[in-house]
């Protein structure tokens, strides 16, 4: 397949500065409607990736997201949301961004152009063949990402990627490439828009599906969530009330004592 860099193609809209605010918002919304459709078309690949990740994580494996710029930030964001949402140790899903933590807020010049740096950082985590590396790159051309995937694959580590261009160099280095073809961006080349939205959707799907299959959700409830604020304590208390039919204060005392909804429920049933 000839590599076509759709993310750099001209927007379907022009003279943006002449449009009203309403026109801008409606046009962006119309483009965003295309994202979910494009993600749906990639579900078979996402399914394959999730199923293979679950097998590895049951053996003690981890997920590494690796990206640059917006893509890297989205990976770090998804990784950071897993511990509080599902009560998992932060070492289970790790987000790496070219340029390090500084790049979460500020651009780091040429950080994404080093094809060796990504793998060097992965080695620092003692990566092994139970782990999975998922490269995130809207363009599909980021050397930091493609180099890390190439080295990981050479070491027998499962690799996946999330890109917005078909047949990209990054996809060529992945065992399971997930290509979300959302078309040209509303602002030409601004892949923080539709491409970023698509990446966020796919990351949500991967991490949430994996956590469900690892038993971190019961029914449709986040029974292992960390109780980091009053809102979550209230949510957990109401889960226990609904499950056990006891009064709110009793449920809250159980939750406070045991530290999670699941532990509180297990203690009540087995006590």
PDB file of C-alpha atoms in Angstrom:
ATOM      1  CA  UNK A   1       0.000   0.000   0.000  1.00  0.00           C
ATOM      2  CA  UNK A   2       1.357   3.437  -0.940  1.00  0.00           C
ATOM      3  CA  UNK A   3       1.681   5.654   2.110  1.00  0.00           C
ATOM      4  CA  UNK A   4      -0.767   8.549   1.953  1.00  0.00           C
ATOM      5  CA  UNK A   5      -0.423  11.213   4.623  1.00  0.00           C
ATOM      6  CA  UNK A   6      -4.089  12.143   4.938  1.00  0.00           C
ATOM      7  CA  UNK A   7      -3.468  14.049   8.161  1.00  0.00           C
ATOM      8  CA  UNK A   8      -1.557  16.686   6.158  1.00  0.00           C
ATOM      9  CA  UNK A   9      -4.075  17.049   3.341  1.00  0.00           C
ATOM     10  CA  UNK A  10      -5.971  20.368   2.980  1.00  0.00           C
ATOM     11  CA  UNK A  11      -9.077  20.857   5.089  1.00  0.00           C
ATOM     12  CA  UNK A  12     -12.442  20.421   3.429  1.00  0.00           C
ATOM     13  CA  UNK A  13     -13.206  23.936   4.690  1.00  0.00           C
ATOM     14  CA  UNK A  14     -11.577  27.251   3.764  1.00  0.00           C
ATOM     15  CA  UNK A  15     -11.708  30.914   4.739  1.00  0.00           C
ATOM     16  CA  UNK A  16     -12.185  29.866   8.353  1.00  0.00           C
ATOM     17  CA  UNK A  17     -11.452  33.354   9.631  1.00  0.00           C
ATOM     18  CA  UNK A  18     -14.507  34.635   7.744  1.00  0.00           C
ATOM     19  CA  UNK A  19     -16.938  32.194   9.340  1.00  0.00           C
ATOM     20  CA  UNK A  20     -19.100  33.066  12.319  1.00  0.00           C
ATOM     21  CA  UNK A  21     -18.528  31.301  15.636  1.00  0.00           C
ATOM     22  CA  UNK A  22     -21.691  29.262  15.040  1.00  0.00           C
ATOM     23  CA  UNK A  23     -20.459  28.219  11.594  1.00  0.00           C
ATOM     24  CA  UNK A  24     -17.074  27.194  13.001  1.00  0.00           C
ATOM     25  CA  UNK A  25     -18.638  25.118  15.754  1.00  0.00           C
ATOM     26  CA  UNK A  26     -21.131  23.423  13.453  1.00  0.00           C
ATOM     27  CA  UNK A  27     -18.444  22.577  10.906  1.00  0.00           C
ATOM     28  CA  UNK A  28     -16.161  21.128  13.589  1.00  0.00           C
ATOM     29  CA  UNK A  29     -19.044  19.118  14.985  1.00  0.00           C
ATOM     30  CA  UNK A  30     -19.829  17.773  11.527  1.00  0.00           C
ATOM     31  CA  UNK A  31     -16.230  16.607  11.161  1.00  0.00           C
ATOM     32  CA  UNK A  32     -16.234  15.065  14.641  1.00  0.00           C
ATOM     33  CA  UNK A  33     -19.235  12.943  13.636  1.00  0.00           C
ATOM     34  CA  UNK A  34     -16.905  11.041  11.314  1.00  0.00           C
ATOM     35  CA  UNK A  35     -14.632   9.900  14.129  1.00  0.00           C
ATOM     36  CA  UNK A  36     -16.881   7.289  15.753  1.00  0.00           C
ATOM     37  CA  UNK A  37     -17.612   5.765  12.344  1.00  0.00           C
ATOM     38  CA  UNK A  38     -13.898   5.448  11.595  1.00  0.00           C
ATOM     39  CA  UNK A  39     -13.218   3.911  15.004  1.00  0.00           C
ATOM     40  CA  UNK A  40     -15.990   1.366  14.496  1.00  0.00           C
ATOM     41  CA  UNK A  41     -14.333   0.151  11.303  1.00  0.00           C
ATOM     42  CA  UNK A  42     -11.178  -0.627  13.278  1.00  0.00           C
ATOM     43  CA  UNK A  43     -12.898  -2.667  16.014  1.00  0.00           C
ATOM     44  CA  UNK A  44     -11.652  -6.054  14.698  1.00  0.00           C
ATOM     45  CA  UNK A  45      -8.042  -4.902  15.107  1.00  0.00           C
ATOM     46  CA  UNK A  46      -8.742  -3.333  18.498  1.00  0.00           C
ATOM     47  CA  UNK A  47     -10.393  -6.608  19.576  1.00  0.00           C
ATOM     48  CA  UNK A  48      -7.352  -8.628  18.538  1.00  0.00           C
ATOM     49  CA  UNK A  49      -5.034  -6.286  20.402  1.00  0.00           C
ATOM     50  CA  UNK A  50      -7.109  -6.346  23.592  1.00  0.00           C
ATOM     51  CA  UNK A  51      -7.402 -10.129  23.618  1.00  0.00           C
ATOM     52  CA  UNK A  52      -3.664 -10.582  23.244  1.00  0.00           C
ATOM     53  CA  UNK A  53      -2.942  -7.966  25.902  1.00  0.00           C
ATOM     54  CA  UNK A  54      -5.228  -9.679  28.413  1.00  0.00           C
ATOM     55  CA  UNK A  55      -3.367 -12.967  28.025  1.00  0.00           C
ATOM     56  CA  UNK A  56      -0.081 -11.221  28.707  1.00  0.00           C
ATOM     57  CA  UNK A  57      -1.319  -9.159  31.624  1.00  0.00           C
ATOM     58  CA  UNK A  58      -2.637 -12.287  33.313  1.00  0.00           C
ATOM     59  CA  UNK A  59       0.970 -13.462  33.233  1.00  0.00           C
ATOM     60  CA  UNK A  60       2.119 -10.252  34.888  1.00  0.00           C
ATOM     61  CA  UNK A  61       2.686  -8.190  31.744  1.00  0.00           C
ATOM     62  CA  UNK A  62       2.246  -4.441  31.366  1.00  0.00           C
ATOM     63  CA  UNK A  63       1.095  -2.017  28.698  1.00  0.00           C
ATOM     64  CA  UNK A  64       3.437   0.728  27.518  1.00  0.00           C
ATOM     65  CA  UNK A  65       1.996   3.624  25.528  1.00  0.00           C
ATOM     66  CA  UNK A  66       4.625   5.576  23.634  1.00  0.00           C
ATOM     67  CA  UNK A  67       4.127   8.738  21.616  1.00  0.00           C
ATOM     68  CA  UNK A  68       5.108  12.354  21.016  1.00  0.00           C
ATOM     69  CA  UNK A  69       3.197  15.615  21.257  1.00  0.00           C
ATOM     70  CA  UNK A  70      -0.580  15.241  21.457  1.00  0.00           C
ATOM     71  CA  UNK A  71      -0.326  11.486  20.913  1.00  0.00           C
ATOM     72  CA  UNK A  72       2.119  11.083  23.780  1.00  0.00           C
ATOM     73  CA  UNK A  73       0.007  13.238  26.076  1.00  0.00           C
ATOM     74  CA  UNK A  74      -3.074  11.143  25.364  1.00  0.00           C
ATOM     75  CA  UNK A  75      -1.173   7.966  26.221  1.00  0.00           C
ATOM     76  CA  UNK A  76       0.070   9.415  29.506  1.00  0.00           C
ATOM     77  CA  UNK A  77      -3.466  10.610  30.277  1.00  0.00           C
ATOM     78  CA  UNK A  78      -5.007   7.188  29.721  1.00  0.00           C
ATOM     79  CA  UNK A  79      -2.300   5.467  31.766  1.00  0.00           C
ATOM     80  CA  UNK A  80      -2.744   7.941  34.623  1.00  0.00           C
ATOM     81  CA  UNK A  81      -6.511   7.370  34.775  1.00  0.00           C
ATOM     82  CA  UNK A  82      -6.324   3.591  35.200  1.00  0.00           C
ATOM     83  CA  UNK A  83      -5.120   3.436  38.854  1.00  0.00           C
ATOM     84  CA  UNK A  84      -7.868   5.674  40.325  1.00  0.00           C
ATOM     85  CA  UNK A  85     -10.598   4.238  38.105  1.00  0.00           C
ATOM     86  CA  UNK A  86      -9.817   0.546  38.509  1.00  0.00           C
ATOM     87  CA  UNK A  87      -7.630   0.391  41.609  1.00  0.00           C
ATOM     88  CA  UNK A  88      -4.626  -0.907  39.678  1.00  0.00           C
ATOM     89  CA  UNK A  89      -0.982  -0.201  40.555  1.00  0.00           C
ATOM     90  CA  UNK A  90       0.440   2.588  38.358  1.00  0.00           C
ATOM     91  CA  UNK A  91       3.130   0.241  37.072  1.00  0.00           C
ATOM     92  CA  UNK A  92       0.610  -1.829  35.076  1.00  0.00           C
ATOM     93  CA  UNK A  93      -0.003   0.742  32.337  1.00  0.00           C
ATOM     94  CA  UNK A  94       2.782   3.230  31.667  1.00  0.00           C
ATOM     95  CA  UNK A  95       2.728   6.225  29.343  1.00  0.00           C
ATOM     96  CA  UNK A  96       5.968   7.485  27.785  1.00  0.00           C
ATOM     97  CA  UNK A  97       6.222  10.768  25.889  1.00  0.00           C
ATOM     98  CA  UNK A  98       9.132  12.015  23.799  1.00  0.00           C
ATOM     99  CA  UNK A  99      10.919  14.679  25.822  1.00  0.00           C
ATOM    100  CA  UNK A 100       9.767  13.341  29.179  1.00  0.00           C
ATOM    101  CA  UNK A 101       7.372  14.943  31.646  1.00  0.00           C
ATOM    102  CA  UNK A 102       8.366  18.452  30.524  1.00  0.00           C
ATOM    103  CA  UNK A 103       6.760  17.647  27.155  1.00  0.00           C
ATOM    104  CA  UNK A 104       3.369  17.194  28.811  1.00  0.00           C
ATOM    105  CA  UNK A 105       3.101  20.990  28.993  1.00  0.00           C
ATOM    106  CA  UNK A 106       5.754  22.353  26.639  1.00  0.00           C
ATOM    107  CA  UNK A 107       7.130  21.309  23.250  1.00  0.00           C
ATOM    108  CA  UNK A 108      10.595  19.771  23.466  1.00  0.00           C
ATOM    109  CA  UNK A 109      12.607  20.502  20.332  1.00  0.00           C
ATOM    110  CA  UNK A 110      13.488  17.450  18.209  1.00  0.00           C
ATOM    111  CA  UNK A 111      12.553  15.002  21.003  1.00  0.00           C
ATOM    112  CA  UNK A 112      10.455  12.908  18.642  1.00  0.00           C
ATOM    113  CA  UNK A 113      13.170  12.666  15.980  1.00  0.00           C
ATOM    114  CA  UNK A 114      15.439  10.227  17.861  1.00  0.00           C
ATOM    115  CA  UNK A 115      14.648   6.638  16.762  1.00  0.00           C
ATOM    116  CA  UNK A 116      16.740   5.120  19.577  1.00  0.00           C
ATOM    117  CA  UNK A 117      15.414   7.058  22.569  1.00  0.00           C
ATOM    118  CA  UNK A 118      12.069   5.277  22.903  1.00  0.00           C
ATOM    119  CA  UNK A 119      13.605   1.834  23.196  1.00  0.00           C
ATOM    120  CA  UNK A 120      16.236   3.119  25.635  1.00  0.00           C
ATOM    121  CA  UNK A 121      13.442   4.364  27.871  1.00  0.00           C
ATOM    122  CA  UNK A 122      11.578   1.057  27.641  1.00  0.00           C
ATOM    123  CA  UNK A 123      14.718  -0.839  28.621  1.00  0.00           C
ATOM    124  CA  UNK A 124      14.832   1.338  31.741  1.00  0.00           C
ATOM    125  CA  UNK A 125      11.576  -0.337  32.780  1.00  0.00           C
ATOM    126  CA  UNK A 126      13.073  -3.832  32.290  1.00  0.00           C
ATOM    127  CA  UNK A 127      10.579  -4.543  29.519  1.00  0.00           C
ATOM    128  CA  UNK A 128      10.014  -8.212  28.704  1.00  0.00           C
ATOM    129  CA  UNK A 129       7.986 -10.411  26.378  1.00  0.00           C
ATOM    130  CA  UNK A 130       4.949 -10.454  28.669  1.00  0.00           C
ATOM    131  CA  UNK A 131       4.592  -6.717  28.019  1.00  0.00           C
ATOM    132  CA  UNK A 132       2.893  -4.873  25.163  1.00  0.00           C
ATOM    133  CA  UNK A 133       4.071  -1.668  23.487  1.00  0.00           C
ATOM    134  CA  UNK A 134       1.465   0.510  21.768  1.00  0.00           C
ATOM    135  CA  UNK A 135       2.822   3.317  19.630  1.00  0.00           C
ATOM    136  CA  UNK A 136       0.572   6.349  19.235  1.00  0.00           C
ATOM    137  CA  UNK A 137       1.271   8.606  16.264  1.00  0.00           C
ATOM    138  CA  UNK A 138      -1.375  10.386  14.213  1.00  0.00           C
ATOM    139  CA  UNK A 139       0.993  10.869  11.278  1.00  0.00           C
ATOM    140  CA  UNK A 140       2.448   7.387  11.555  1.00  0.00           C
ATOM    141  CA  UNK A 141       5.933   8.770  10.879  1.00  0.00           C
ATOM    142  CA  UNK A 142       7.326   9.628  14.338  1.00  0.00           C
ATOM    143  CA  UNK A 143      10.874   8.160  14.620  1.00  0.00           C
ATOM    144  CA  UNK A 144      10.690   7.997  18.442  1.00  0.00           C
ATOM    145  CA  UNK A 145       7.674   5.717  18.093  1.00  0.00           C
ATOM    146  CA  UNK A 146       8.653   3.619  15.075  1.00  0.00           C
ATOM    147  CA  UNK A 147      12.138   2.995  16.486  1.00  0.00           C
ATOM    148  CA  UNK A 148      10.727   1.795  19.802  1.00  0.00           C
ATOM    149  CA  UNK A 149       8.241  -0.521  18.081  1.00  0.00           C
ATOM    150  CA  UNK A 150      10.921  -1.943  15.797  1.00  0.00           C
ATOM    151  CA  UNK A 151      13.224  -2.785  18.700  1.00  0.00           C
ATOM    152  CA  UNK A 152      10.396  -4.149  20.848  1.00  0.00           C
ATOM    153  CA  UNK A 153       9.223  -6.418  18.059  1.00  0.00           C
ATOM    154  CA  UNK A 154      12.782  -7.636  17.487  1.00  0.00           C
ATOM    155  CA  UNK A 155      12.856  -8.681  21.156  1.00  0.00           C
ATOM    156  CA  UNK A 156       9.655 -10.710  20.857  1.00  0.00           C
ATOM    157  CA  UNK A 157       7.415  -8.138  22.526  1.00  0.00           C
ATOM    158  CA  UNK A 158       3.858  -7.652  21.257  1.00  0.00           C
ATOM    159  CA  UNK A 159       3.456  -4.327  19.458  1.00  0.00           C
ATOM    160  CA  UNK A 160       0.419  -2.338  18.432  1.00  0.00           C
ATOM    161  CA  UNK A 161      -0.132   1.179  17.199  1.00  0.00           C
ATOM    162  CA  UNK A 162      -2.827   3.811  16.769  1.00  0.00           C
ATOM    163  CA  UNK A 163      -2.441   5.986  13.676  1.00  0.00           C
ATOM    164  CA  UNK A 164      -4.598   8.150  11.414  1.00  0.00           C
ATOM    165  CA  UNK A 165      -2.872   7.410   8.100  1.00  0.00           C
ATOM    166  CA  UNK A 166      -3.071   4.112   6.197  1.00  0.00           C
ATOM    167  CA  UNK A 167       0.080   2.092   5.522  1.00  0.00           C
ATOM    168  CA  UNK A 168       2.391   4.270   7.620  1.00  0.00           C
ATOM    169  CA  UNK A 169       5.975   3.499   8.739  1.00  0.00           C
ATOM    170  CA  UNK A 170       4.733   3.169  12.343  1.00  0.00           C
ATOM    171  CA  UNK A 171       2.043   0.668  11.283  1.00  0.00           C
ATOM    172  CA  UNK A 172       4.700  -1.354   9.466  1.00  0.00           C
ATOM    173  CA  UNK A 173       6.516  -1.874  12.776  1.00  0.00           C
ATOM    174  CA  UNK A 174       3.409  -3.045  14.677  1.00  0.00           C
ATOM    175  CA  UNK A 175       2.103  -6.593  14.986  1.00  0.00           C
ATOM    176  CA  UNK A 176      -1.415  -5.175  15.252  1.00  0.00           C
ATOM    177  CA  UNK A 177      -1.800  -1.762  13.619  1.00  0.00           C
ATOM    178  CA  UNK A 178      -4.992   0.128  14.449  1.00  0.00           C
ATOM    179  CA  UNK A 179      -5.530   2.669  11.683  1.00  0.00           C
ATOM    180  CA  UNK A 180      -8.320   5.192  12.285  1.00  0.00           C
ATOM    181  CA  UNK A 181      -8.767   7.082   9.022  1.00  0.00           C
ATOM    182  CA  UNK A 182     -10.709  10.195   9.956  1.00  0.00           C
ATOM    183  CA  UNK A 183      -9.754  12.277   6.912  1.00  0.00           C
ATOM    184  CA  UNK A 184      -8.217  15.767   6.683  1.00  0.00           C
ATOM    185  CA  UNK A 185      -8.399  17.901   9.802  1.00  0.00           C
ATOM    186  CA  UNK A 186     -10.702  20.918  10.119  1.00  0.00           C
ATOM    187  CA  UNK A 187      -7.602  23.096  10.462  1.00  0.00           C
ATOM    188  CA  UNK A 188      -5.168  21.631   7.953  1.00  0.00           C
ATOM    189  CA  UNK A 189      -2.597  19.424   9.684  1.00  0.00           C
ATOM    190  CA  UNK A 190      -3.960  19.985  13.212  1.00  0.00           C
ATOM    191  CA  UNK A 191      -4.032  16.352  14.282  1.00  0.00           C
ATOM    192  CA  UNK A 192      -4.931  17.335  17.849  1.00  0.00           C
ATOM    193  CA  UNK A 193      -8.485  17.529  16.498  1.00  0.00           C
ATOM    194  CA  UNK A 194     -10.132  14.496  14.827  1.00  0.00           C
ATOM    195  CA  UNK A 195      -7.041  12.316  14.980  1.00  0.00           C
ATOM    196  CA  UNK A 196      -6.568  13.103  18.677  1.00  0.00           C
ATOM    197  CA  UNK A 197     -10.232  12.416  19.381  1.00  0.00           C
ATOM    198  CA  UNK A 198      -9.968   9.059  17.617  1.00  0.00           C
ATOM    199  CA  UNK A 199      -6.847   8.143  19.589  1.00  0.00           C
ATOM    200  CA  UNK A 200      -8.538   9.018  22.870  1.00  0.00           C
ATOM    201  CA  UNK A 201     -11.549   6.869  21.959  1.00  0.00           C
ATOM    202  CA  UNK A 202      -9.371   3.876  21.088  1.00  0.00           C
ATOM    203  CA  UNK A 203      -7.273   4.247  24.240  1.00  0.00           C
ATOM    204  CA  UNK A 204     -10.464   4.319  26.313  1.00  0.00           C
ATOM    205  CA  UNK A 205     -11.635   1.154  24.571  1.00  0.00           C
ATOM    206  CA  UNK A 206      -8.349  -0.677  25.086  1.00  0.00           C
ATOM    207  CA  UNK A 207      -7.764   0.137  28.749  1.00  0.00           C
ATOM    208  CA  UNK A 208     -11.396  -0.238  29.804  1.00  0.00           C
ATOM    209  CA  UNK A 209     -11.866  -3.565  28.003  1.00  0.00           C
ATOM    210  CA  UNK A 210      -8.630  -4.911  29.457  1.00  0.00           C
ATOM    211  CA  UNK A 211      -9.590  -3.868  32.988  1.00  0.00           C
ATOM    212  CA  UNK A 212     -13.038  -5.440  32.666  1.00  0.00           C
ATOM    213  CA  UNK A 213     -11.535  -8.705  31.458  1.00  0.00           C
ATOM    214  CA  UNK A 214      -9.068  -8.643  34.350  1.00  0.00           C
ATOM    215  CA  UNK A 215     -11.969  -8.495  36.786  1.00  0.00           C
ATOM    216  CA  UNK A 216     -11.722  -4.868  37.845  1.00  0.00           C
ATOM    217  CA  UNK A 217     -15.422  -4.166  37.123  1.00  0.00           C
ATOM    218  CA  UNK A 218     -18.480  -6.009  38.457  1.00  0.00           C
ATOM    219  CA  UNK A 219     -21.780  -5.585  36.656  1.00  0.00           C
ATOM    220  CA  UNK A 220     -21.187  -2.091  35.371  1.00  0.00           C
ATOM    221  CA  UNK A 221     -19.595  -0.684  38.532  1.00  0.00           C
ATOM    222  CA  UNK A 222     -16.072   0.518  39.290  1.00  0.00           C
ATOM    223  CA  UNK A 223     -15.888  -1.552  42.463  1.00  0.00           C
ATOM    224  CA  UNK A 224     -12.105  -1.174  42.750  1.00  0.00           C
ATOM    225  CA  UNK A 225     -11.883   2.600  42.287  1.00  0.00           C
ATOM    226  CA  UNK A 226      -9.631   4.584  44.619  1.00  0.00           C
ATOM    227  CA  UNK A 227     -11.499   6.688  47.178  1.00  0.00           C
ATOM    228  CA  UNK A 228      -9.601   9.901  46.543  1.00  0.00           C
ATOM    229  CA  UNK A 229     -12.363  12.453  47.181  1.00  0.00           C
ATOM    230  CA  UNK A 230     -15.813  12.856  48.721  1.00  0.00           C
ATOM    231  CA  UNK A 231     -17.588  12.362  45.394  1.00  0.00           C
ATOM    232  CA  UNK A 232     -16.037   8.922  44.994  1.00  0.00           C
ATOM    233  CA  UNK A 233     -16.681   7.992  48.609  1.00  0.00           C
ATOM    234  CA  UNK A 234     -20.341   8.905  48.106  1.00  0.00           C
ATOM    235  CA  UNK A 235     -20.469   6.931  44.853  1.00  0.00           C
ATOM    236  CA  UNK A 236     -18.928   3.888  46.521  1.00  0.00           C
ATOM    237  CA  UNK A 237     -21.273   4.151  49.479  1.00  0.00           C
ATOM    238  CA  UNK A 238     -24.299   4.238  47.207  1.00  0.00           C
ATOM    239  CA  UNK A 239     -22.993   1.166  45.361  1.00  0.00           C
ATOM    240  CA  UNK A 240     -22.887  -0.738  48.647  1.00  0.00           C
ATOM    241  CA  UNK A 241     -26.356   0.498  49.643  1.00  0.00           C
ATOM    242  CA  UNK A 242     -27.749  -0.672  46.308  1.00  0.00           C
ATOM    243  CA  UNK A 243     -26.027  -4.043  46.503  1.00  0.00           C
ATOM    244  CA  UNK A 244     -26.682  -4.915  50.159  1.00  0.00           C
ATOM    245  CA  UNK A 245     -29.798  -2.922  50.976  1.00  0.00           C
ATOM    246  CA  UNK A 246     -28.273  -1.507  54.145  1.00  0.00           C
ATOM    247  CA  UNK A 247     -28.503   2.124  55.311  1.00  0.00           C
ATOM    248  CA  UNK A 248     -26.135   4.801  53.982  1.00  0.00           C
ATOM    249  CA  UNK A 249     -24.103   5.343  57.163  1.00  0.00           C
ATOM    250  CA  UNK A 250     -23.534   1.624  57.656  1.00  0.00           C
ATOM    251  CA  UNK A 251     -22.418   1.329  54.033  1.00  0.00           C
ATOM    252  CA  UNK A 252     -20.081   4.308  54.397  1.00  0.00           C
ATOM    253  CA  UNK A 253     -18.480   2.858  57.514  1.00  0.00           C
ATOM    254  CA  UNK A 254     -17.870  -0.440  55.707  1.00  0.00           C
ATOM    255  CA  UNK A 255     -16.327   1.380  52.753  1.00  0.00           C
ATOM    256  CA  UNK A 256     -14.094   3.485  54.970  1.00  0.00           C
ATOM    257  CA  UNK A 257     -12.967   0.447  56.928  1.00  0.00           C
ATOM    258  CA  UNK A 258     -12.106  -1.752  53.951  1.00  0.00           C
ATOM    259  CA  UNK A 259     -10.961   0.859  51.412  1.00  0.00           C
ATOM    260  CA  UNK A 260     -12.865  -0.260  48.317  1.00  0.00           C
ATOM    261  CA  UNK A 261     -16.361  -1.292  47.307  1.00  0.00           C
ATOM    262  CA  UNK A 262     -15.228  -4.790  46.389  1.00  0.00           C
ATOM    263  CA  UNK A 263     -13.420  -5.392  49.671  1.00  0.00           C
ATOM    264  CA  UNK A 264     -16.350  -4.006  51.652  1.00  0.00           C
ATOM    265  CA  UNK A 265     -18.830  -6.253  49.821  1.00  0.00           C
ATOM    266  CA  UNK A 266     -16.620  -9.320  50.214  1.00  0.00           C
ATOM    267  CA  UNK A 267     -16.146  -8.646  53.933  1.00  0.00           C
ATOM    268  CA  UNK A 268     -19.873  -8.199  54.503  1.00  0.00           C
ATOM    269  CA  UNK A 269     -20.856 -11.341  52.594  1.00  0.00           C
ATOM    270  CA  UNK A 270     -18.086 -13.495  54.081  1.00  0.00           C
ATOM    271  CA  UNK A 271     -18.172 -11.991  57.570  1.00  0.00           C
TER     272      UNK A 271
END
